[in-house]
Amino acid sequence: PAIPTLTATIGHTPGARITSPDEADRYVRALAEAAPTRTRLVRYATSWEGRPLHYLVISSPANIAQLPAIKADLANIAAGRPGNGAALPVTWLAYSVHGNEISGTDAALMTAYHLLAATGDAQAARILERTIVVIDPMQNPDGLARFVNNFLASTGIVPAA
């Protein structure tokens, strides 16, 4: 119950309408705010049109607390140096590289929600205990914004049959 739903945060159920980049950004921030010991929201760039590009890191509280050591160990391993034993598998999920890939962003948001809100789900618990999950909800917010605006401009008062 502490993890906000898309409906409560944005006002529509997943798939009921296209989630805009601004709405997706607002929801990812709400998830990170609701679960600060299990997430890290990282802004890694800004799009050409000034929209934030970020990813959400999700794991167990113990793993999130150890992120600097895990990151250092992964860097050592990648450079061919001995590890310090902190490394964990990282699953990077990147969605919606093309602006008209509208279902990917909602899938990213629902994946993040499930991992954070699931109770009694042994598989989700195992994933969070044994791995680091990184979710980039949309790689192309500018293209998605154009698609959403075009879609809304083309929508009539009464749907075409």
mmCIF file with all atom_site columns, C-alpha atoms in Angstrom:
data_model
loop_
_atom_site.group_PDB
_atom_site.id
_atom_site.type_symbol
_atom_site.label_atom_id
_atom_site.label_alt_id
_atom_site.label_comp_id
_atom_site.label_asym_id
_atom_site.label_entity_id
_atom_site.label_seq_id
_atom_site.pdbx_PDB_ins_code
_atom_site.Cartn_x
_atom_site.Cartn_y
_atom_site.Cartn_z
_atom_site.occupancy
_atom_site.B_iso_or_equiv
_atom_site.pdbx_formal_charge
_atom_site.auth_seq_id
_atom_site.auth_comp_id
_atom_site.auth_asym_id
_atom_site.auth_atom_id
_atom_site.pdbx_PDB_model_num
ATOM 1   C CA . PRO A 1 1   ? 0.000   0.000   0.000   1.00 0.00 ? 1   PRO A CA 1
ATOM 2   C CA . ALA A 1 2   ? 2.922   2.420   0.483   1.00 0.00 ? 2   ALA A CA 1
ATOM 3   C CA . ILE A 1 3   ? 3.863   2.181   -3.192  1.00 0.00 ? 3   ILE A CA 1
ATOM 4   C CA . PRO A 1 4   ? 1.730   4.505   -5.328  1.00 0.00 ? 4   PRO A CA 1
ATOM 5   C CA . THR A 1 5   ? -0.097  3.137   -8.340  1.00 0.00 ? 5   THR A CA 1
ATOM 6   C CA . LEU A 1 6   ? 0.009   4.723   -11.771 1.00 0.00 ? 6   LEU A CA 1
ATOM 7   C CA . THR A 1 7   ? -3.713  5.453   -11.441 1.00 0.00 ? 7   THR A CA 1
ATOM 8   C CA . ALA A 1 8   ? -3.314  7.268   -8.119  1.00 0.00 ? 8   ALA A CA 1
ATOM 9   C CA . THR A 1 9   ? -0.317  9.269   -9.335  1.00 0.00 ? 9   THR A CA 1
ATOM 10  C CA . ILE A 1 10  ? -1.193  10.029  -12.956 1.00 0.00 ? 10  ILE A CA 1
ATOM 11  C CA . GLY A 1 11  ? -4.934  9.435   -13.160 1.00 0.00 ? 11  GLY A CA 1
ATOM 12  C CA . HIS A 1 12  ? -5.223  6.580   -15.634 1.00 0.00 ? 12  HIS A CA 1
ATOM 13  C CA . THR A 1 13  ? -4.808  2.837   -15.490 1.00 0.00 ? 13  THR A CA 1
ATOM 14  C CA . PRO A 1 14  ? -1.937  1.224   -17.388 1.00 0.00 ? 14  PRO A CA 1
ATOM 15  C CA . GLY A 1 15  ? -2.829  0.937   -21.064 1.00 0.00 ? 15  GLY A CA 1
ATOM 16  C CA . ALA A 1 16  ? -6.014  3.028   -20.795 1.00 0.00 ? 16  ALA A CA 1
ATOM 17  C CA . ARG A 1 17  ? -4.243  5.882   -22.545 1.00 0.00 ? 17  ARG A CA 1
ATOM 18  C CA . ILE A 1 18  ? -0.699  6.759   -23.552 1.00 0.00 ? 18  ILE A CA 1
ATOM 19  C CA . THR A 1 19  ? 1.489   7.823   -20.661 1.00 0.00 ? 19  THR A CA 1
ATOM 20  C CA . SER A 1 20  ? 3.320   11.012  -21.611 1.00 0.00 ? 20  SER A CA 1
ATOM 21  C CA . PRO A 1 21  ? 6.984   11.604  -20.788 1.00 0.00 ? 21  PRO A CA 1
ATOM 22  C CA . ASP A 1 22  ? 6.039   14.148  -18.106 1.00 0.00 ? 22  ASP A CA 1
ATOM 23  C CA . GLU A 1 23  ? 3.623   11.671  -16.508 1.00 0.00 ? 23  GLU A CA 1
ATOM 24  C CA . ALA A 1 24  ? 6.190   8.864   -16.621 1.00 0.00 ? 24  ALA A CA 1
ATOM 25  C CA . ASP A 1 25  ? 8.764   11.164  -15.037 1.00 0.00 ? 25  ASP A CA 1
ATOM 26  C CA . ARG A 1 26  ? 6.307   12.098  -12.286 1.00 0.00 ? 26  ARG A CA 1
ATOM 27  C CA . TYR A 1 27  ? 5.507   8.448   -11.603 1.00 0.00 ? 27  TYR A CA 1
ATOM 28  C CA . VAL A 1 28  ? 9.125   7.276   -11.464 1.00 0.00 ? 28  VAL A CA 1
ATOM 29  C CA . ARG A 1 29  ? 9.857   10.080  -9.006  1.00 0.00 ? 29  ARG A CA 1
ATOM 30  C CA . ALA A 1 30  ? 6.857   9.013   -6.900  1.00 0.00 ? 30  ALA A CA 1
ATOM 31  C CA . LEU A 1 31  ? 8.128   5.419   -6.823  1.00 0.00 ? 31  LEU A CA 1
ATOM 32  C CA . ALA A 1 32  ? 11.604  6.530   -5.752  1.00 0.00 ? 32  ALA A CA 1
ATOM 33  C CA . GLU A 1 33  ? 10.127  8.777   -3.070  1.00 0.00 ? 33  GLU A CA 1
ATOM 34  C CA . ALA A 1 34  ? 7.914   5.981   -1.743  1.00 0.00 ? 34  ALA A CA 1
ATOM 35  C CA . ALA A 1 35  ? 10.760  3.451   -1.486  1.00 0.00 ? 35  ALA A CA 1
ATOM 36  C CA . PRO A 1 36  ? 13.967  5.363   -0.700  1.00 0.00 ? 36  PRO A CA 1
ATOM 37  C CA . THR A 1 37  ? 15.736  2.376   0.875   1.00 0.00 ? 37  THR A CA 1
ATOM 38  C CA . ARG A 1 38  ? 15.060  0.179   -2.164  1.00 0.00 ? 38  ARG A CA 1
ATOM 39  C CA . THR A 1 39  ? 15.640  2.611   -5.028  1.00 0.00 ? 39  THR A CA 1
ATOM 40  C CA . ARG A 1 40  ? 17.970  5.197   -6.463  1.00 0.00 ? 40  ARG A CA 1
ATOM 41  C CA . LEU A 1 41  ? 16.802  7.547   -9.199  1.00 0.00 ? 41  LEU A CA 1
ATOM 42  C CA . VAL A 1 42  ? 19.730  8.573   -11.387 1.00 0.00 ? 42  VAL A CA 1
ATOM 43  C CA . ARG A 1 43  ? 19.524  11.354  -13.958 1.00 0.00 ? 43  ARG A CA 1
ATOM 44  C CA . TYR A 1 44  ? 22.092  10.534  -16.599 1.00 0.00 ? 44  TYR A CA 1
ATOM 45  C CA . ALA A 1 45  ? 21.388  13.133  -19.276 1.00 0.00 ? 45  ALA A CA 1
ATOM 46  C CA . THR A 1 46  ? 19.003  15.680  -20.715 1.00 0.00 ? 46  THR A CA 1
ATOM 47  C CA . SER A 1 47  ? 17.246  15.180  -24.049 1.00 0.00 ? 47  SER A CA 1
ATOM 48  C CA . TRP A 1 48  ? 17.641  17.572  -26.972 1.00 0.00 ? 48  TRP A CA 1
ATOM 49  C CA . GLU A 1 49  ? 14.334  19.184  -25.980 1.00 0.00 ? 49  GLU A CA 1
ATOM 50  C CA . GLY A 1 50  ? 15.298  19.495  -22.315 1.00 0.00 ? 50  GLY A CA 1
ATOM 51  C CA . ARG A 1 51  ? 13.551  16.467  -20.836 1.00 0.00 ? 51  ARG A CA 1
ATOM 52  C CA . PRO A 1 52  ? 15.267  14.456  -18.105 1.00 0.00 ? 52  PRO A CA 1
ATOM 53  C CA . LEU A 1 53  ? 16.722  11.066  -18.963 1.00 0.00 ? 53  LEU A CA 1
ATOM 54  C CA . HIS A 1 54  ? 17.000  8.879   -15.920 1.00 0.00 ? 54  HIS A CA 1
ATOM 55  C CA . TYR A 1 55  ? 16.970  5.328   -14.706 1.00 0.00 ? 55  TYR A CA 1
ATOM 56  C CA . LEU A 1 56  ? 15.600  3.775   -11.544 1.00 0.00 ? 56  LEU A CA 1
ATOM 57  C CA . VAL A 1 57  ? 17.805  1.344   -9.636  1.00 0.00 ? 57  VAL A CA 1
ATOM 58  C CA . ILE A 1 58  ? 15.784  -1.196  -7.646  1.00 0.00 ? 58  ILE A CA 1
ATOM 59  C CA . SER A 1 59  ? 17.026  -3.830  -5.221  1.00 0.00 ? 59  SER A CA 1
ATOM 60  C CA . SER A 1 60  ? 16.845  -4.887  -1.596  1.00 0.00 ? 60  SER A CA 1
ATOM 61  C CA . PRO A 1 61  ? 17.651  -2.312  1.103   1.00 0.00 ? 61  PRO A CA 1
ATOM 62  C CA . ALA A 1 62  ? 20.923  -4.156  1.850   1.00 0.00 ? 62  ALA A CA 1
ATOM 63  C CA . ASN A 1 63  ? 21.991  -4.054  -1.800  1.00 0.00 ? 63  ASN A CA 1
ATOM 64  C CA . ILE A 1 64  ? 21.024  -0.392  -2.227  1.00 0.00 ? 64  ILE A CA 1
ATOM 65  C CA . ALA A 1 65  ? 23.079  0.462   0.871   1.00 0.00 ? 65  ALA A CA 1
ATOM 66  C CA . GLN A 1 66  ? 26.052  -1.316  -0.731  1.00 0.00 ? 66  GLN A CA 1
ATOM 67  C CA . LEU A 1 67  ? 25.730  0.277   -4.195  1.00 0.00 ? 67  LEU A CA 1
ATOM 68  C CA . PRO A 1 68  ? 29.088  2.126   -4.033  1.00 0.00 ? 68  PRO A CA 1
ATOM 69  C CA . ALA A 1 69  ? 30.941  -1.112  -3.174  1.00 0.00 ? 69  ALA A CA 1
ATOM 70  C CA . ILE A 1 70  ? 29.003  -3.080  -5.807  1.00 0.00 ? 70  ILE A CA 1
ATOM 71  C CA . LYS A 1 71  ? 29.736  -0.427  -8.440  1.00 0.00 ? 71  LYS A CA 1
ATOM 72  C CA . ALA A 1 72  ? 33.445  -0.364  -7.515  1.00 0.00 ? 72  ALA A CA 1
ATOM 73  C CA . ASP A 1 73  ? 33.662  -4.145  -7.692  1.00 0.00 ? 73  ASP A CA 1
ATOM 74  C CA . LEU A 1 74  ? 31.978  -4.244  -11.092 1.00 0.00 ? 74  LEU A CA 1
ATOM 75  C CA . ALA A 1 75  ? 34.417  -1.578  -12.345 1.00 0.00 ? 75  ALA A CA 1
ATOM 76  C CA . ASN A 1 76  ? 37.364  -3.639  -11.097 1.00 0.00 ? 76  ASN A CA 1
ATOM 77  C CA . ILE A 1 77  ? 36.063  -6.780  -12.784 1.00 0.00 ? 77  ILE A CA 1
ATOM 78  C CA . ALA A 1 78  ? 35.413  -4.886  -16.036 1.00 0.00 ? 78  ALA A CA 1
ATOM 79  C CA . ALA A 1 79  ? 38.974  -3.542  -15.960 1.00 0.00 ? 79  ALA A CA 1
ATOM 80  C CA . GLY A 1 80  ? 40.445  -7.003  -15.406 1.00 0.00 ? 80  GLY A CA 1
ATOM 81  C CA . ARG A 1 81  ? 41.385  -6.329  -11.785 1.00 0.00 ? 81  ARG A CA 1
ATOM 82  C CA . PRO A 1 82  ? 40.469  -8.621  -8.899  1.00 0.00 ? 82  PRO A CA 1
ATOM 83  C CA . GLY A 1 83  ? 37.014  -8.052  -7.442  1.00 0.00 ? 83  GLY A CA 1
ATOM 84  C CA . ASN A 1 84  ? 36.252  -7.318  -3.815  1.00 0.00 ? 84  ASN A CA 1
ATOM 85  C CA . GLY A 1 85  ? 33.371  -9.788  -3.604  1.00 0.00 ? 85  GLY A CA 1
ATOM 86  C CA . ALA A 1 86  ? 30.591  -7.197  -3.649  1.00 0.00 ? 86  ALA A CA 1
ATOM 87  C CA . ALA A 1 87  ? 29.546  -7.589  -7.297  1.00 0.00 ? 87  ALA A CA 1
ATOM 88  C CA . LEU A 1 88  ? 26.011  -8.677  -8.107  1.00 0.00 ? 88  LEU A CA 1
ATOM 89  C CA . PRO A 1 89  ? 24.353  -9.381  -11.446 1.00 0.00 ? 89  PRO A CA 1
ATOM 90  C CA . VAL A 1 90  ? 22.805  -6.251  -12.940 1.00 0.00 ? 90  VAL A CA 1
ATOM 91  C CA . THR A 1 91  ? 19.749  -6.468  -15.159 1.00 0.00 ? 91  THR A CA 1
ATOM 92  C CA . TRP A 1 92  ? 19.406  -3.344  -17.298 1.00 0.00 ? 92  TRP A CA 1
ATOM 93  C CA . LEU A 1 93  ? 15.936  -2.883  -18.777 1.00 0.00 ? 93  LEU A CA 1
ATOM 94  C CA . ALA A 1 94  ? 15.769  -0.077  -21.343 1.00 0.00 ? 94  ALA A CA 1
ATOM 95  C CA . TYR A 1 95  ? 12.432  0.823   -22.908 1.00 0.00 ? 95  TYR A CA 1
ATOM 96  C CA . SER A 1 96  ? 10.996  2.904   -25.748 1.00 0.00 ? 96  SER A CA 1
ATOM 97  C CA . VAL A 1 97  ? 13.992  3.847   -27.841 1.00 0.00 ? 97  VAL A CA 1
ATOM 98  C CA . HIS A 1 98  ? 11.622  4.993   -30.609 1.00 0.00 ? 98  HIS A CA 1
ATOM 99  C CA . GLY A 1 99  ? 8.975   7.633   -29.954 1.00 0.00 ? 99  GLY A CA 1
ATOM 100 C CA . ASN A 1 100 ? 6.119   5.521   -31.264 1.00 0.00 ? 100 ASN A CA 1
ATOM 101 C CA . GLU A 1 101 ? 6.949   2.586   -28.955 1.00 0.00 ? 101 GLU A CA 1
ATOM 102 C CA . ILE A 1 102 ? 4.234   3.566   -26.527 1.00 0.00 ? 102 ILE A CA 1
ATOM 103 C CA . SER A 1 103 ? 3.689   0.318   -24.636 1.00 0.00 ? 103 SER A CA 1
ATOM 104 C CA . GLY A 1 104 ? 7.318   0.049   -23.525 1.00 0.00 ? 104 GLY A CA 1
ATOM 105 C CA . THR A 1 105 ? 7.135   2.990   -21.134 1.00 0.00 ? 105 THR A CA 1
ATOM 106 C CA . ASP A 1 106 ? 4.014   1.620   -19.436 1.00 0.00 ? 106 ASP A CA 1
ATOM 107 C CA . ALA A 1 107 ? 5.660   -1.810  -19.231 1.00 0.00 ? 107 ALA A CA 1
ATOM 108 C CA . ALA A 1 108 ? 8.676   -0.207  -17.534 1.00 0.00 ? 108 ALA A CA 1
ATOM 109 C CA . LEU A 1 109 ? 6.471   1.595   -15.038 1.00 0.00 ? 109 LEU A CA 1
ATOM 110 C CA . MET A 1 110 ? 4.504   -1.563  -14.245 1.00 0.00 ? 110 MET A CA 1
ATOM 111 C CA . THR A 1 111 ? 7.695   -3.611  -13.851 1.00 0.00 ? 111 THR A CA 1
ATOM 112 C CA . ALA A 1 112 ? 9.046   -1.072  -11.366 1.00 0.00 ? 112 ALA A CA 1
ATOM 113 C CA . TYR A 1 113 ? 5.718   -1.004  -9.525  1.00 0.00 ? 113 TYR A CA 1
ATOM 114 C CA . HIS A 1 114 ? 5.555   -4.800  -9.285  1.00 0.00 ? 114 HIS A CA 1
ATOM 115 C CA . LEU A 1 115 ? 9.097   -5.138  -7.976  1.00 0.00 ? 115 LEU A CA 1
ATOM 116 C CA . LEU A 1 116 ? 8.461   -2.489  -5.320  1.00 0.00 ? 116 LEU A CA 1
ATOM 117 C CA . ALA A 1 117 ? 4.886   -3.351  -4.335  1.00 0.00 ? 117 ALA A CA 1
ATOM 118 C CA . ALA A 1 118 ? 4.837   -7.151  -4.546  1.00 0.00 ? 118 ALA A CA 1
ATOM 119 C CA . THR A 1 119 ? 4.160   -8.890  -1.266  1.00 0.00 ? 119 THR A CA 1
ATOM 120 C CA . GLY A 1 120 ? 4.263   -12.636 -0.982  1.00 0.00 ? 120 GLY A CA 1
ATOM 121 C CA . ASP A 1 121 ? 5.919   -12.946 -4.398  1.00 0.00 ? 121 ASP A CA 1
ATOM 122 C CA . ALA A 1 122 ? 8.923   -15.209 -3.840  1.00 0.00 ? 122 ALA A CA 1
ATOM 123 C CA . GLN A 1 123 ? 10.304  -14.595 -7.333  1.00 0.00 ? 123 GLN A CA 1
ATOM 124 C CA . ALA A 1 124 ? 10.255  -10.787 -6.951  1.00 0.00 ? 124 ALA A CA 1
ATOM 125 C CA . ALA A 1 125 ? 11.878  -11.108 -3.513  1.00 0.00 ? 125 ALA A CA 1
ATOM 126 C CA . ARG A 1 126 ? 14.595  -13.376 -4.956  1.00 0.00 ? 126 ARG A CA 1
ATOM 127 C CA . ILE A 1 127 ? 15.283  -10.927 -7.786  1.00 0.00 ? 127 ILE A CA 1
ATOM 128 C CA . LEU A 1 128 ? 15.714  -8.038  -5.366  1.00 0.00 ? 128 LEU A CA 1
ATOM 129 C CA . GLU A 1 129 ? 17.898  -10.013 -2.952  1.00 0.00 ? 129 GLU A CA 1
ATOM 130 C CA . ARG A 1 130 ? 20.227  -11.419 -5.604  1.00 0.00 ? 130 ARG A CA 1
ATOM 131 C CA . THR A 1 131 ? 20.429  -8.732  -8.275  1.00 0.00 ? 131 THR A CA 1
ATOM 132 C CA . ILE A 1 132 ? 20.345  -5.048  -9.078  1.00 0.00 ? 132 ILE A CA 1
ATOM 133 C CA . VAL A 1 133 ? 17.557  -4.094  -11.505 1.00 0.00 ? 133 VAL A CA 1
ATOM 134 C CA . VAL A 1 134 ? 18.001  -0.897  -13.514 1.00 0.00 ? 134 VAL A CA 1
ATOM 135 C CA . ILE A 1 135 ? 14.968  0.433   -15.382 1.00 0.00 ? 135 ILE A CA 1
ATOM 136 C CA . ASP A 1 136 ? 15.263  3.174   -18.004 1.00 0.00 ? 136 ASP A CA 1
ATOM 137 C CA . PRO A 1 137 ? 11.568  3.866   -18.689 1.00 0.00 ? 137 PRO A CA 1
ATOM 138 C CA . MET A 1 138 ? 12.096  5.733   -21.955 1.00 0.00 ? 138 MET A CA 1
ATOM 139 C CA . GLN A 1 139 ? 15.189  6.362   -23.953 1.00 0.00 ? 139 GLN A CA 1
ATOM 140 C CA . ASN A 1 140 ? 13.473  8.843   -26.264 1.00 0.00 ? 140 ASN A CA 1
ATOM 141 C CA . PRO A 1 141 ? 11.156  11.162  -24.324 1.00 0.00 ? 141 PRO A CA 1
ATOM 142 C CA . ASP A 1 142 ? 11.180  13.757  -27.123 1.00 0.00 ? 142 ASP A CA 1
ATOM 143 C CA . GLY A 1 143 ? 9.923   11.274  -29.706 1.00 0.00 ? 143 GLY A CA 1
ATOM 144 C CA . LEU A 1 144 ? 7.306   9.942   -27.288 1.00 0.00 ? 144 LEU A CA 1
ATOM 145 C CA . ALA A 1 145 ? 6.112   13.493  -26.558 1.00 0.00 ? 145 ALA A CA 1
ATOM 146 C CA . ARG A 1 146 ? 5.731   14.163  -30.295 1.00 0.00 ? 146 ARG A CA 1
ATOM 147 C CA . PHE A 1 147 ? 3.845   10.897  -30.754 1.00 0.00 ? 147 PHE A CA 1
ATOM 148 C CA . VAL A 1 148 ? 1.508   11.613  -27.826 1.00 0.00 ? 148 VAL A CA 1
ATOM 149 C CA . ASN A 1 149 ? 0.831   15.161  -29.063 1.00 0.00 ? 149 ASN A CA 1
ATOM 150 C CA . ASN A 1 150 ? 0.137   13.915  -32.600 1.00 0.00 ? 150 ASN A CA 1
ATOM 151 C CA . PHE A 1 151 ? -2.138  11.173  -31.276 1.00 0.00 ? 151 PHE A CA 1
ATOM 152 C CA . LEU A 1 152 ? -4.103  13.606  -29.109 1.00 0.00 ? 152 LEU A CA 1
ATOM 153 C CA . ALA A 1 153 ? -4.394  16.110  -31.974 1.00 0.00 ? 153 ALA A CA 1
ATOM 154 C CA . SER A 1 154 ? -5.804  13.358  -34.205 1.00 0.00 ? 154 SER A CA 1
ATOM 155 C CA . THR A 1 155 ? -8.325  12.132  -31.658 1.00 0.00 ? 155 THR A CA 1
ATOM 156 C CA . GLY A 1 156 ? -11.822 13.327  -32.370 1.00 0.00 ? 156 GLY A CA 1
ATOM 157 C CA . ILE A 1 157 ? -14.709 13.969  -30.042 1.00 0.00 ? 157 ILE A CA 1
ATOM 158 C CA . VAL A 1 158 ? -16.264 10.700  -31.161 1.00 0.00 ? 158 VAL A CA 1
ATOM 159 C CA . PRO A 1 159 ? -13.958 7.772   -32.021 1.00 0.00 ? 159 PRO A CA 1
ATOM 160 C CA . ALA A 1 160 ? -13.929 6.812   -35.697 1.00 0.00 ? 160 ALA A CA 1
ATOM 161 C CA . ALA A 1 161 ? -15.545 3.445   -36.389 1.00 0.00 ? 161 ALA A CA 1
#
